[in-house]
Amino acid sequence: MKLLEDRIKSDGVVIGTEILKVGAFLNQQMDVALFREMGREWRKLYDGETVTKILTVEASGIAIACMAAEAFGDCPVVFAKKTKTRNVAGDVYSASVYSFTHMVMNEVIVPKEYLQPGDRVLIIDDFLANGEALRGLISIVKESGAALVGCGIAIEKTFQPGGASLREEGIRIESLAKIRAMSEDTGIVFEK
Ligand code: 5GP
Protein backbone atom coordinates (compact mmCIF):
# COMPACT_ATOMS: atom_id res chain seq x y z
CA MET A 1 0.00 0.00 0.00
CA LYS A 2 1.79 3.04 -1.32
CA LEU A 3 0.21 5.49 1.14
CA LEU A 4 1.54 3.50 4.09
CA GLU A 5 4.96 2.88 2.53
CA ASP A 6 5.35 6.61 1.84
CA ARG A 7 4.43 7.41 5.43
CA ILE A 8 6.90 4.87 6.78
CA LYS A 9 9.60 6.44 4.58
CA SER A 10 8.83 9.97 5.73
CA ASP A 11 8.01 9.44 9.44
CA GLY A 12 9.33 6.00 10.43
CA VAL A 13 12.54 5.78 12.44
CA VAL A 14 14.77 2.71 12.15
CA ILE A 15 16.39 1.64 15.41
CA GLY A 16 19.33 -0.70 14.79
CA THR A 17 18.31 -3.31 12.23
CA GLU A 18 15.31 -4.85 13.98
CA ILE A 19 12.92 -2.18 15.23
CA LEU A 20 10.94 0.39 13.30
CA LYS A 21 9.49 3.21 15.33
CA VAL A 22 6.20 4.53 13.98
CA GLY A 23 4.99 6.49 16.98
CA ALA A 24 4.41 9.57 14.81
CA PHE A 25 1.46 8.07 12.93
CA LEU A 26 0.61 4.59 14.20
CA ASN A 27 1.72 3.62 17.70
CA GLN A 28 1.21 6.78 19.72
CA GLN A 29 0.12 9.75 17.61
CA MET A 30 -2.48 8.15 15.35
CA ASP A 31 -3.40 9.19 11.81
CA VAL A 32 -7.04 8.21 11.66
CA ALA A 33 -7.42 9.08 7.96
CA LEU A 34 -4.53 6.74 7.16
CA PHE A 35 -6.10 4.04 9.35
CA ARG A 36 -9.37 4.43 7.44
CA GLU A 37 -7.57 3.83 4.15
CA MET A 38 -5.83 0.82 5.67
CA GLY A 39 -9.19 -0.60 6.71
CA ARG A 40 -10.51 -0.14 3.17
CA GLU A 41 -7.43 -1.87 1.76
CA TRP A 42 -7.92 -4.92 3.99
CA ARG A 43 -11.58 -4.99 2.96
CA LYS A 44 -10.52 -5.07 -0.72
CA LEU A 45 -7.94 -7.79 -0.08
CA TYR A 46 -10.54 -9.90 1.73
CA ASP A 47 -13.22 -9.12 -0.85
CA GLY A 48 -16.02 -11.68 -0.77
CA GLU A 49 -15.11 -12.99 2.69
CA THR A 50 -17.63 -12.74 5.50
CA VAL A 51 -16.09 -11.39 8.69
CA THR A 52 -18.23 -11.29 11.84
CA LYS A 53 -15.53 -10.25 14.30
CA ILE A 54 -12.12 -8.60 14.34
CA LEU A 55 -9.61 -9.77 16.94
CA THR A 56 -6.51 -7.86 17.99
CA VAL A 57 -4.24 -7.46 21.00
CA GLU A 58 -3.83 -4.41 23.22
CA ALA A 59 -2.67 -1.73 22.90
CA SER A 60 -1.41 -0.78 19.44
CA GLY A 61 -3.74 -3.07 17.52
CA ILE A 62 -6.94 -1.55 18.88
CA ALA A 63 -7.20 1.66 16.86
CA ILE A 64 -6.37 0.08 13.49
CA ALA A 65 -8.73 -2.79 14.28
CA CYS A 66 -11.57 -0.33 14.94
CA MET A 67 -10.99 1.44 11.62
CA ALA A 68 -10.86 -1.95 9.88
CA ALA A 69 -14.15 -2.88 11.54
CA GLU A 70 -15.76 0.17 9.95
CA ALA A 71 -14.74 -1.19 6.52
CA PHE A 72 -16.09 -4.63 7.44
CA GLY A 73 -19.62 -3.40 8.13
CA ASP A 74 -19.04 -2.20 11.69
CA CYS A 75 -18.46 -5.71 13.03
CA PRO A 76 -17.42 -5.90 16.70
CA VAL A 77 -13.74 -5.64 17.66
CA VAL A 78 -12.42 -7.86 20.44
CA PHE A 79 -9.00 -7.26 21.91
CA ALA A 80 -6.92 -9.71 23.91
CA LYS A 81 -5.74 -8.23 27.20
CA LYS A 82 -2.18 -8.75 28.32
CA THR A 83 -1.66 -9.94 31.84
CA LYS A 84 1.57 -10.66 33.65
CA THR A 85 0.12 -13.49 35.71
CA ARG A 86 -0.39 -17.04 34.51
CA ASN A 87 -3.19 -17.54 37.04
CA VAL A 88 -5.89 -16.33 34.72
CA ALA A 89 -9.25 -16.18 36.41
CA GLY A 90 -12.69 -16.76 34.93
CA ASP A 91 -14.01 -18.21 31.73
CA VAL A 92 -11.37 -17.06 29.26
CA TYR A 93 -9.30 -18.27 26.33
CA SER A 94 -5.63 -17.62 26.92
CA ALA A 95 -2.28 -17.94 25.18
CA SER A 96 1.33 -17.20 26.12
CA VAL A 97 2.98 -14.61 23.90
CA TYR A 98 6.60 -13.49 23.97
CA SER A 99 6.70 -9.73 23.40
CA PHE A 100 9.11 -8.69 20.65
CA THR A 101 9.45 -5.12 21.88
CA HIS A 102 9.34 -5.63 25.66
CA MET A 103 11.13 -9.01 25.74
CA VAL A 104 8.79 -10.50 28.36
CA MET A 105 6.22 -13.28 28.31
CA ASN A 106 2.64 -12.10 28.51
CA GLU A 107 -0.47 -14.15 28.95
CA VAL A 108 -3.12 -12.77 26.58
CA ILE A 109 -6.74 -13.44 27.44
CA VAL A 110 -10.14 -13.13 25.78
CA PRO A 111 -13.38 -13.85 27.67
CA LYS A 112 -15.12 -16.85 26.07
CA GLU A 113 -18.38 -14.97 25.60
CA TYR A 114 -16.77 -12.68 22.98
CA LEU A 115 -15.75 -15.43 20.53
CA GLN A 116 -18.30 -18.00 19.43
CA PRO A 117 -18.01 -21.12 17.24
CA GLY A 118 -20.15 -19.41 14.57
CA ASP A 119 -17.82 -16.42 14.26
CA ARG A 120 -15.63 -15.73 11.23
CA VAL A 121 -12.62 -13.89 12.58
CA LEU A 122 -10.12 -11.53 10.98
CA ILE A 123 -7.05 -10.88 13.12
CA ILE A 124 -5.53 -7.40 12.84
CA ASP A 125 -2.19 -6.24 14.25
CA ASP A 126 0.29 -3.43 13.69
CA PHE A 127 3.51 -5.44 13.14
CA LEU A 128 4.50 -8.95 12.15
CA ALA A 129 8.03 -9.93 13.16
CA ASN A 130 8.58 -13.44 14.59
CA GLY A 131 4.88 -14.23 14.59
CA GLU A 132 4.48 -14.73 18.34
CA ALA A 133 1.57 -12.33 18.72
CA LEU A 134 -0.27 -13.81 15.73
CA ARG A 135 0.33 -17.36 16.94
CA GLY A 136 -1.21 -16.49 20.31
CA LEU A 137 -4.27 -14.92 18.71
CA ILE A 138 -4.64 -17.78 16.21
CA SER A 139 -4.55 -20.33 19.01
CA ILE A 140 -7.31 -18.43 20.81
CA VAL A 141 -9.48 -18.44 17.64
CA LYS A 142 -8.88 -22.19 17.22
CA GLU A 143 -9.73 -22.89 20.86
CA SER A 144 -12.99 -20.96 20.49
CA GLY A 145 -14.14 -23.04 17.53
CA ALA A 146 -14.58 -19.90 15.40
CA ALA A 147 -13.31 -19.86 11.79
CA LEU A 148 -10.15 -17.89 11.05
CA VAL A 149 -10.61 -15.91 7.83
CA GLY A 150 -7.05 -14.58 7.92
CA CYS A 151 -4.80 -11.88 9.29
CA GLY A 152 -4.37 -8.23 8.33
CA ILE A 153 -1.02 -6.70 9.26
CA ALA A 154 0.00 -3.07 8.84
CA ILE A 155 3.78 -3.59 8.65
CA GLU A 156 5.44 -6.96 8.09
CA LYS A 157 9.21 -7.24 8.42
CA THR A 158 9.80 -10.10 5.99
CA PHE A 159 13.45 -10.46 7.08
CA GLN A 160 12.06 -11.86 10.33
CA PRO A 161 10.56 -15.35 10.10
CA GLY A 162 6.96 -15.04 11.37
CA GLY A 163 5.15 -14.39 8.09
CA ALA A 164 6.88 -17.10 6.07
CA SER A 165 6.35 -19.81 8.67
CA LEU A 166 2.69 -18.95 9.29
CA ARG A 167 1.96 -18.86 5.55
CA GLU A 168 3.63 -22.28 5.20
CA GLU A 169 1.13 -23.51 7.77
CA GLY A 170 -1.69 -22.28 5.53
CA ILE A 171 -2.58 -19.08 7.39
CA ARG A 172 -3.65 -16.26 5.11
CA ILE A 173 -1.81 -13.03 5.93
CA GLU A 174 -2.30 -9.75 4.09
CA SER A 175 0.31 -7.15 5.00
CA LEU A 176 -0.04 -3.58 3.75
CA ALA A 177 3.68 -2.77 3.84
CA LYS A 178 6.41 -5.39 3.66
CA ILE A 179 9.92 -4.42 4.70
CA ARG A 180 12.62 -6.62 3.17
CA ALA A 181 15.55 -4.95 4.95
CA MET A 182 16.30 -1.89 7.04
CA SER A 183 19.14 -0.21 8.84
CA GLU A 184 19.90 3.18 10.31
CA ASP A 185 22.48 3.83 7.54
CA THR A 186 20.80 2.50 4.41
CA GLY A 187 17.16 3.15 5.36
CA ILE A 188 14.18 0.97 4.48
CA VAL A 189 13.81 -1.38 1.53
CA PHE A 190 10.28 -2.60 0.75
CA GLU A 191 9.34 -5.82 -1.02
CA LYS A 192 8.40 -5.20 -4.64
P1 5GP B 1 5.98 -10.77 16.72
O1 5GP B 1 5.07 -11.31 17.79
O2 5GP B 1 5.48 -11.07 15.33
O3 5GP B 1 7.40 -11.17 16.94
O4 5GP B 1 5.98 -9.19 16.91
C1 5GP B 1 4.79 -8.48 16.70
C2 5GP B 1 4.45 -7.60 17.87
O5 5GP B 1 5.63 -6.96 18.37
C3 5GP B 1 3.52 -6.51 17.40
O6 5GP B 1 2.29 -6.67 18.10
C4 5GP B 1 4.20 -5.20 17.78
O7 5GP B 1 3.54 -4.63 18.88
C5 5GP B 1 5.59 -5.57 18.19
N1 5GP B 1 6.61 -5.23 17.17
C6 5GP B 1 7.36 -6.10 16.45
N2 5GP B 1 8.25 -5.46 15.69
C7 5GP B 1 8.07 -4.14 15.90
C8 5GP B 1 8.71 -2.97 15.39
O8 5GP B 1 9.65 -2.99 14.57
N3 5GP B 1 8.23 -1.77 15.84
C9 5GP B 1 7.21 -1.69 16.75
N4 5GP B 1 6.81 -0.48 17.10
N5 5GP B 1 6.59 -2.77 17.25
C10 5GP B 1 7.01 -4.00 16.85
PDB file of C-alpha atoms and ligand atoms in Angstrom:
ATOM      1  CA  MET A   1       0.000   0.000   0.000  1.00  0.00           C
ATOM      2  CA  LYS A   2       1.789   3.045  -1.320  1.00  0.00           C
ATOM      3  CA  LEU A   3       0.213   5.488   1.142  1.00  0.00           C
ATOM      4  CA  LEU A   4       1.538   3.497   4.095  1.00  0.00           C
ATOM      5  CA  GLU A   5       4.959   2.883   2.530  1.00  0.00           C
ATOM      6  CA  ASP A   6       5.346   6.615   1.836  1.00  0.00           C
ATOM      7  CA  ARG A   7       4.426   7.410   5.426  1.00  0.00           C
ATOM      8  CA  ILE A   8       6.899   4.870   6.777  1.00  0.00           C
ATOM      9  CA  LYS A   9       9.599   6.441   4.584  1.00  0.00           C
ATOM     10  CA  SER A  10       8.826   9.975   5.727  1.00  0.00           C
ATOM     11  CA  ASP A  11       8.010   9.440   9.435  1.00  0.00           C
ATOM     12  CA  GLY A  12       9.328   6.000  10.428  1.00  0.00           C
ATOM     13  CA  VAL A  13      12.542   5.784  12.441  1.00  0.00           C
ATOM     14  CA  VAL A  14      14.766   2.715  12.149  1.00  0.00           C
ATOM     15  CA  ILE A  15      16.387   1.640  15.411  1.00  0.00           C
ATOM     16  CA  GLY A  16      19.327  -0.702  14.791  1.00  0.00           C
ATOM     17  CA  THR A  17      18.315  -3.307  12.229  1.00  0.00           C
ATOM     18  CA  GLU A  18      15.311  -4.846  13.980  1.00  0.00           C
ATOM     19  CA  ILE A  19      12.922  -2.182  15.229  1.00  0.00           C
ATOM     20  CA  LEU A  20      10.936   0.388  13.298  1.00  0.00           C
ATOM     21  CA  LYS A  21       9.493   3.215  15.333  1.00  0.00           C
ATOM     22  CA  VAL A  22       6.203   4.526  13.979  1.00  0.00           C
ATOM     23  CA  GLY A  23       4.986   6.490  16.983  1.00  0.00           C
ATOM     24  CA  ALA A  24       4.412   9.567  14.812  1.00  0.00           C
ATOM     25  CA  PHE A  25       1.458   8.066  12.927  1.00  0.00           C
ATOM     26  CA  LEU A  26       0.613   4.590  14.201  1.00  0.00           C
ATOM     27  CA  ASN A  27       1.719   3.624  17.704  1.00  0.00           C
ATOM     28  CA  GLN A  28       1.211   6.785  19.718  1.00  0.00           C
ATOM     29  CA  GLN A  29       0.120   9.748  17.605  1.00  0.00           C
ATOM     30  CA  MET A  30      -2.482   8.154  15.349  1.00  0.00           C
ATOM     31  CA  ASP A  31      -3.397   9.186  11.813  1.00  0.00           C
ATOM     32  CA  VAL A  32      -7.043   8.208  11.657  1.00  0.00           C
ATOM     33  CA  ALA A  33      -7.418   9.083   7.957  1.00  0.00           C
ATOM     34  CA  LEU A  34      -4.530   6.739   7.159  1.00  0.00           C
ATOM     35  CA  PHE A  35      -6.102   4.037   9.355  1.00  0.00           C
ATOM     36  CA  ARG A  36      -9.375   4.433   7.443  1.00  0.00           C
ATOM     37  CA  GLU A  37      -7.573   3.828   4.147  1.00  0.00           C
ATOM     38  CA  MET A  38      -5.825   0.817   5.667  1.00  0.00           C
ATOM     39  CA  GLY A  39      -9.194  -0.596   6.706  1.00  0.00           C
ATOM     40  CA  ARG A  40     -10.511  -0.145   3.174  1.00  0.00           C
ATOM     41  CA  GLU A  41      -7.434  -1.865   1.757  1.00  0.00           C
ATOM     42  CA  TRP A  42      -7.918  -4.922   3.995  1.00  0.00           C
ATOM     43  CA  ARG A  43     -11.579  -4.989   2.963  1.00  0.00           C
ATOM     44  CA  LYS A  44     -10.517  -5.070  -0.716  1.00  0.00           C
ATOM     45  CA  LEU A  45      -7.941  -7.788  -0.077  1.00  0.00           C
ATOM     46  CA  TYR A  46     -10.544  -9.900   1.725  1.00  0.00           C
ATOM     47  CA  ASP A  47     -13.219  -9.123  -0.851  1.00  0.00           C
ATOM     48  CA  GLY A  48     -16.018 -11.682  -0.775  1.00  0.00           C
ATOM     49  CA  GLU A  49     -15.106 -12.992   2.692  1.00  0.00           C
ATOM     50  CA  THR A  50     -17.634 -12.740   5.497  1.00  0.00           C
ATOM     51  CA  VAL A  51     -16.092 -11.386   8.690  1.00  0.00           C
ATOM     52  CA  THR A  52     -18.227 -11.287  11.844  1.00  0.00           C
ATOM     53  CA  LYS A  53     -15.531 -10.249  14.304  1.00  0.00           C
ATOM     54  CA  ILE A  54     -12.121  -8.601  14.343  1.00  0.00           C
ATOM     55  CA  LEU A  55      -9.613  -9.771  16.935  1.00  0.00           C
ATOM     56  CA  THR A  56      -6.515  -7.859  17.986  1.00  0.00           C
ATOM     57  CA  VAL A  57      -4.239  -7.459  21.001  1.00  0.00           C
ATOM     58  CA  GLU A  58      -3.829  -4.408  23.221  1.00  0.00           C
ATOM     59  CA  ALA A  59      -2.666  -1.729  22.896  1.00  0.00           C
ATOM     60  CA  SER A  60      -1.414  -0.781  19.442  1.00  0.00           C
ATOM     61  CA  GLY A  61      -3.741  -3.066  17.524  1.00  0.00           C
ATOM     62  CA  ILE A  62      -6.938  -1.548  18.876  1.00  0.00           C
ATOM     63  CA  ALA A  63      -7.197   1.661  16.862  1.00  0.00           C
ATOM     64  CA  ILE A  64      -6.369   0.085  13.495  1.00  0.00           C
ATOM     65  CA  ALA A  65      -8.734  -2.794  14.284  1.00  0.00           C
ATOM     66  CA  CYS A  66     -11.566  -0.326  14.939  1.00  0.00           C
ATOM     67  CA  MET A  67     -10.992   1.437  11.623  1.00  0.00           C
ATOM     68  CA  ALA A  68     -10.860  -1.947   9.881  1.00  0.00           C
ATOM     69  CA  ALA A  69     -14.151  -2.878  11.541  1.00  0.00           C
ATOM     70  CA  GLU A  70     -15.764   0.167   9.947  1.00  0.00           C
ATOM     71  CA  ALA A  71     -14.744  -1.188   6.519  1.00  0.00           C
ATOM     72  CA  PHE A  72     -16.087  -4.631   7.436  1.00  0.00           C
ATOM     73  CA  GLY A  73     -19.625  -3.403   8.132  1.00  0.00           C
ATOM     74  CA  ASP A  74     -19.040  -2.202  11.695  1.00  0.00           C
ATOM     75  CA  CYS A  75     -18.465  -5.714  13.030  1.00  0.00           C
ATOM     76  CA  PRO A  76     -17.417  -5.905  16.705  1.00  0.00           C
ATOM     77  CA  VAL A  77     -13.741  -5.636  17.656  1.00  0.00           C
ATOM     78  CA  VAL A  78     -12.424  -7.860  20.440  1.00  0.00           C
ATOM     79  CA  PHE A  79      -8.998  -7.259  21.914  1.00  0.00           C
ATOM     80  CA  ALA A  80      -6.922  -9.709  23.906  1.00  0.00           C
ATOM     81  CA  LYS A  81      -5.741  -8.234  27.195  1.00  0.00           C
ATOM     82  CA  LYS A  82      -2.185  -8.747  28.318  1.00  0.00           C
ATOM     83  CA  THR A  83      -1.658  -9.943  31.836  1.00  0.00           C
ATOM     84  CA  LYS A  84       1.569 -10.660  33.655  1.00  0.00           C
ATOM     85  CA  THR A  85       0.124 -13.486  35.709  1.00  0.00           C
ATOM     86  CA  ARG A  86      -0.395 -17.039  34.509  1.00  0.00           C
ATOM     87  CA  ASN A  87      -3.192 -17.541  37.038  1.00  0.00           C
ATOM     88  CA  VAL A  88      -5.885 -16.328  34.718  1.00  0.00           C
ATOM     89  CA  ALA A  89      -9.247 -16.184  36.409  1.00  0.00           C
ATOM     90  CA  GLY A  90     -12.686 -16.762  34.931  1.00  0.00           C
ATOM     91  CA  ASP A  91     -14.006 -18.207  31.725  1.00  0.00           C
ATOM     92  CA  VAL A  92     -11.368 -17.062  29.259  1.00  0.00           C
ATOM     93  CA  TYR A  93      -9.301 -18.266  26.331  1.00  0.00           C
ATOM     94  CA  SER A  94      -5.630 -17.619  26.921  1.00  0.00           C
ATOM     95  CA  ALA A  95      -2.277 -17.936  25.181  1.00  0.00           C
ATOM     96  CA  SER A  96       1.329 -17.203  26.121  1.00  0.00           C
ATOM     97  CA  VAL A  97       2.979 -14.607  23.904  1.00  0.00           C
ATOM     98  CA  TYR A  98       6.602 -13.485  23.971  1.00  0.00           C
ATOM     99  CA  SER A  99       6.700  -9.731  23.404  1.00  0.00           C
ATOM    100  CA  PHE A 100       9.111  -8.694  20.648  1.00  0.00           C
ATOM    101  CA  THR A 101       9.449  -5.116  21.881  1.00  0.00           C
ATOM    102  CA  HIS A 102       9.335  -5.625  25.662  1.00  0.00           C
ATOM    103  CA  MET A 103      11.127  -9.013  25.742  1.00  0.00           C
ATOM    104  CA  VAL A 104       8.793 -10.497  28.365  1.00  0.00           C
ATOM    105  CA  MET A 105       6.219 -13.281  28.315  1.00  0.00           C
ATOM    106  CA  ASN A 106       2.638 -12.104  28.512  1.00  0.00           C
ATOM    107  CA  GLU A 107      -0.474 -14.150  28.950  1.00  0.00           C
ATOM    108  CA  VAL A 108      -3.122 -12.767  26.576  1.00  0.00           C
ATOM    109  CA  ILE A 109      -6.741 -13.440  27.444  1.00  0.00           C
ATOM    110  CA  VAL A 110     -10.142 -13.134  25.782  1.00  0.00           C
ATOM    111  CA  PRO A 111     -13.385 -13.855  27.666  1.00  0.00           C
ATOM    112  CA  LYS A 112     -15.123 -16.854  26.068  1.00  0.00           C
ATOM    113  CA  GLU A 113     -18.384 -14.966  25.603  1.00  0.00           C
ATOM    114  CA  TYR A 114     -16.770 -12.682  22.975  1.00  0.00           C
ATOM    115  CA  LEU A 115     -15.753 -15.434  20.533  1.00  0.00           C
ATOM    116  CA  GLN A 116     -18.304 -18.003  19.431  1.00  0.00           C
ATOM    117  CA  PRO A 117     -18.006 -21.124  17.238  1.00  0.00           C
ATOM    118  CA  GLY A 118     -20.155 -19.415  14.569  1.00  0.00           C
ATOM    119  CA  ASP A 119     -17.823 -16.417  14.256  1.00  0.00           C
ATOM    120  CA  ARG A 120     -15.634 -15.726  11.234  1.00  0.00           C
ATOM    121  CA  VAL A 121     -12.623 -13.887  12.576  1.00  0.00           C
ATOM    122  CA  LEU A 122     -10.121 -11.526  10.981  1.00  0.00           C
ATOM    123  CA  ILE A 123      -7.046 -10.880  13.123  1.00  0.00           C
ATOM    124  CA  ILE A 124      -5.527  -7.396  12.836  1.00  0.00           C
ATOM    125  CA  ASP A 125      -2.192  -6.239  14.247  1.00  0.00           C
ATOM    126  CA  ASP A 126       0.292  -3.427  13.690  1.00  0.00           C
ATOM    127  CA  PHE A 127       3.511  -5.440  13.141  1.00  0.00           C
ATOM    128  CA  LEU A 128       4.500  -8.950  12.147  1.00  0.00           C
ATOM    129  CA  ALA A 129       8.030  -9.932  13.163  1.00  0.00           C
ATOM    130  CA  ASN A 130       8.585 -13.440  14.588  1.00  0.00           C
ATOM    131  CA  GLY A 131       4.884 -14.232  14.589  1.00  0.00           C
ATOM    132  CA  GLU A 132       4.481 -14.726  18.343  1.00  0.00           C
ATOM    133  CA  ALA A 133       1.571 -12.326  18.720  1.00  0.00           C
ATOM    134  CA  LEU A 134      -0.271 -13.812  15.733  1.00  0.00           C
ATOM    135  CA  ARG A 135       0.331 -17.362  16.944  1.00  0.00           C
ATOM    136  CA  GLY A 136      -1.213 -16.493  20.306  1.00  0.00           C
ATOM    137  CA  LEU A 137      -4.273 -14.920  18.706  1.00  0.00           C
ATOM    138  CA  ILE A 138      -4.642 -17.781  16.206  1.00  0.00           C
ATOM    139  CA  SER A 139      -4.552 -20.335  19.006  1.00  0.00           C
ATOM    140  CA  ILE A 140      -7.315 -18.425  20.811  1.00  0.00           C
ATOM    141  CA  VAL A 141      -9.475 -18.438  17.645  1.00  0.00           C
ATOM    142  CA  LYS A 142      -8.884 -22.195  17.217  1.00  0.00           C
ATOM    143  CA  GLU A 143      -9.727 -22.886  20.856  1.00  0.00           C
ATOM    144  CA  SER A 144     -12.991 -20.960  20.487  1.00  0.00           C
ATOM    145  CA  GLY A 145     -14.142 -23.038  17.527  1.00  0.00           C
ATOM    146  CA  ALA A 146     -14.575 -19.898  15.397  1.00  0.00           C
ATOM    147  CA  ALA A 147     -13.309 -19.860  11.794  1.00  0.00           C
ATOM    148  CA  LEU A 148     -10.152 -17.891  11.045  1.00  0.00           C
ATOM    149  CA  VAL A 149     -10.611 -15.909   7.828  1.00  0.00           C
ATOM    150  CA  GLY A 150      -7.050 -14.584   7.921  1.00  0.00           C
ATOM    151  CA  CYS A 151      -4.798 -11.880   9.290  1.00  0.00           C
ATOM    152  CA  GLY A 152      -4.365  -8.232   8.331  1.00  0.00           C
ATOM    153  CA  ILE A 153      -1.024  -6.704   9.257  1.00  0.00           C
ATOM    154  CA  ALA A 154      -0.004  -3.071   8.837  1.00  0.00           C
ATOM    155  CA  ILE A 155       3.778  -3.594   8.646  1.00  0.00           C
ATOM    156  CA  GLU A 156       5.437  -6.956   8.092  1.00  0.00           C
ATOM    157  CA  LYS A 157       9.215  -7.242   8.422  1.00  0.00           C
ATOM    158  CA  THR A 158       9.798 -10.097   5.989  1.00  0.00           C
ATOM    159  CA  PHE A 159      13.445 -10.458   7.079  1.00  0.00           C
ATOM    160  CA  GLN A 160      12.063 -11.865  10.327  1.00  0.00           C
ATOM    161  CA  PRO A 161      10.558 -15.352  10.105  1.00  0.00           C
ATOM    162  CA  GLY A 162       6.955 -15.044  11.368  1.00  0.00           C
ATOM    163  CA  GLY A 163       5.149 -14.388   8.088  1.00  0.00           C
ATOM    164  CA  ALA A 164       6.875 -17.103   6.073  1.00  0.00           C
ATOM    165  CA  SER A 165       6.353 -19.809   8.674  1.00  0.00           C
ATOM    166  CA  LEU A 166       2.694 -18.948   9.289  1.00  0.00           C
ATOM    167  CA  ARG A 167       1.958 -18.860   5.549  1.00  0.00           C
ATOM    168  CA  GLU A 168       3.627 -22.282   5.205  1.00  0.00           C
ATOM    169  CA  GLU A 169       1.131 -23.508   7.771  1.00  0.00           C
ATOM    170  CA  GLY A 170      -1.690 -22.283   5.532  1.00  0.00           C
ATOM    171  CA  ILE A 171      -2.585 -19.077   7.394  1.00  0.00           C
ATOM    172  CA  ARG A 172      -3.647 -16.257   5.106  1.00  0.00           C
ATOM    173  CA  ILE A 173      -1.810 -13.032   5.930  1.00  0.00           C
ATOM    174  CA  GLU A 174      -2.298  -9.753   4.087  1.00  0.00           C
ATOM    175  CA  SER A 175       0.314  -7.147   4.998  1.00  0.00           C
ATOM    176  CA  LEU A 176      -0.043  -3.584   3.745  1.00  0.00           C
ATOM    177  CA  ALA A 177       3.684  -2.770   3.835  1.00  0.00           C
ATOM    178  CA  LYS A 178       6.408  -5.389   3.659  1.00  0.00           C
ATOM    179  CA  ILE A 179       9.922  -4.422   4.704  1.00  0.00           C
ATOM    180  CA  ARG A 180      12.616  -6.620   3.171  1.00  0.00           C
ATOM    181  CA  ALA A 181      15.548  -4.951   4.949  1.00  0.00           C
ATOM    182  CA  MET A 182      16.297  -1.888   7.036  1.00  0.00           C
ATOM    183  CA  SER A 183      19.144  -0.212   8.841  1.00  0.00           C
ATOM    184  CA  GLU A 184      19.902   3.184  10.305  1.00  0.00           C
ATOM    185  CA  ASP A 185      22.480   3.830   7.543  1.00  0.00           C
ATOM    186  CA  THR A 186      20.798   2.500   4.411  1.00  0.00           C
ATOM    187  CA  GLY A 187      17.157   3.150   5.358  1.00  0.00           C
ATOM    188  CA  ILE A 188      14.181   0.966   4.483  1.00  0.00           C
ATOM    189  CA  VAL A 189      13.808  -1.384   1.529  1.00  0.00           C
ATOM    190  CA  PHE A 190      10.278  -2.599   0.750  1.00  0.00           C
ATOM    191  CA  GLU A 191       9.341  -5.822  -1.016  1.00  0.00           C
ATOM    192  CA  LYS A 192       8.398  -5.201  -4.645  1.00  0.00           C
TER     193      LYS A 192
HETATM  194  P1  5GP B   1       5.977 -10.773  16.723  1.00  0.00           P
HETATM  195  O1  5GP B   1       5.065 -11.313  17.791  1.00  0.00           O
HETATM  196  O2  5GP B   1       5.483 -11.065  15.331  1.00  0.00           O
HETATM  197  O3  5GP B   1       7.399 -11.171  16.938  1.00  0.00           O
HETATM  198  O4  5GP B   1       5.976  -9.192  16.909  1.00  0.00           O
HETATM  199  C1  5GP B   1       4.789  -8.480  16.697  1.00  0.00           C
HETATM  200  C2  5GP B   1       4.454  -7.598  17.872  1.00  0.00           C
HETATM  201  O5  5GP B   1       5.630  -6.963  18.374  1.00  0.00           O
HETATM  202  C3  5GP B   1       3.519  -6.511  17.402  1.00  0.00           C
HETATM  203  O6  5GP B   1       2.292  -6.666  18.101  1.00  0.00           O
HETATM  204  C4  5GP B   1       4.198  -5.204  17.776  1.00  0.00           C
HETATM  205  O7  5GP B   1       3.541  -4.629  18.881  1.00  0.00           O
HETATM  206  C5  5GP B   1       5.586  -5.566  18.193  1.00  0.00           C
HETATM  207  N1  5GP B   1       6.613  -5.226  17.166  1.00  0.00           N
HETATM  208  C6  5GP B   1       7.358  -6.097  16.449  1.00  0.00           C
HETATM  209  N2  5GP B   1       8.246  -5.464  15.686  1.00  0.00           N
HETATM  210  C7  5GP B   1       8.065  -4.145  15.903  1.00  0.00           C
HETATM  211  C8  5GP B   1       8.708  -2.971  15.388  1.00  0.00           C
HETATM  212  O8  5GP B   1       9.647  -2.990  14.567  1.00  0.00           O
HETATM  213  N3  5GP B   1       8.234  -1.774  15.844  1.00  0.00           N
HETATM  214  C9  5GP B   1       7.213  -1.693  16.747  1.00  0.00           C
HETATM  215  N4  5GP B   1       6.809  -0.475  17.104  1.00  0.00           N
HETATM  216  N5  5GP B   1       6.590  -2.774  17.253  1.00  0.00           N
HETATM  217  C10 5GP B   1       7.014  -4.004  16.852  1.00  0.00           C
END
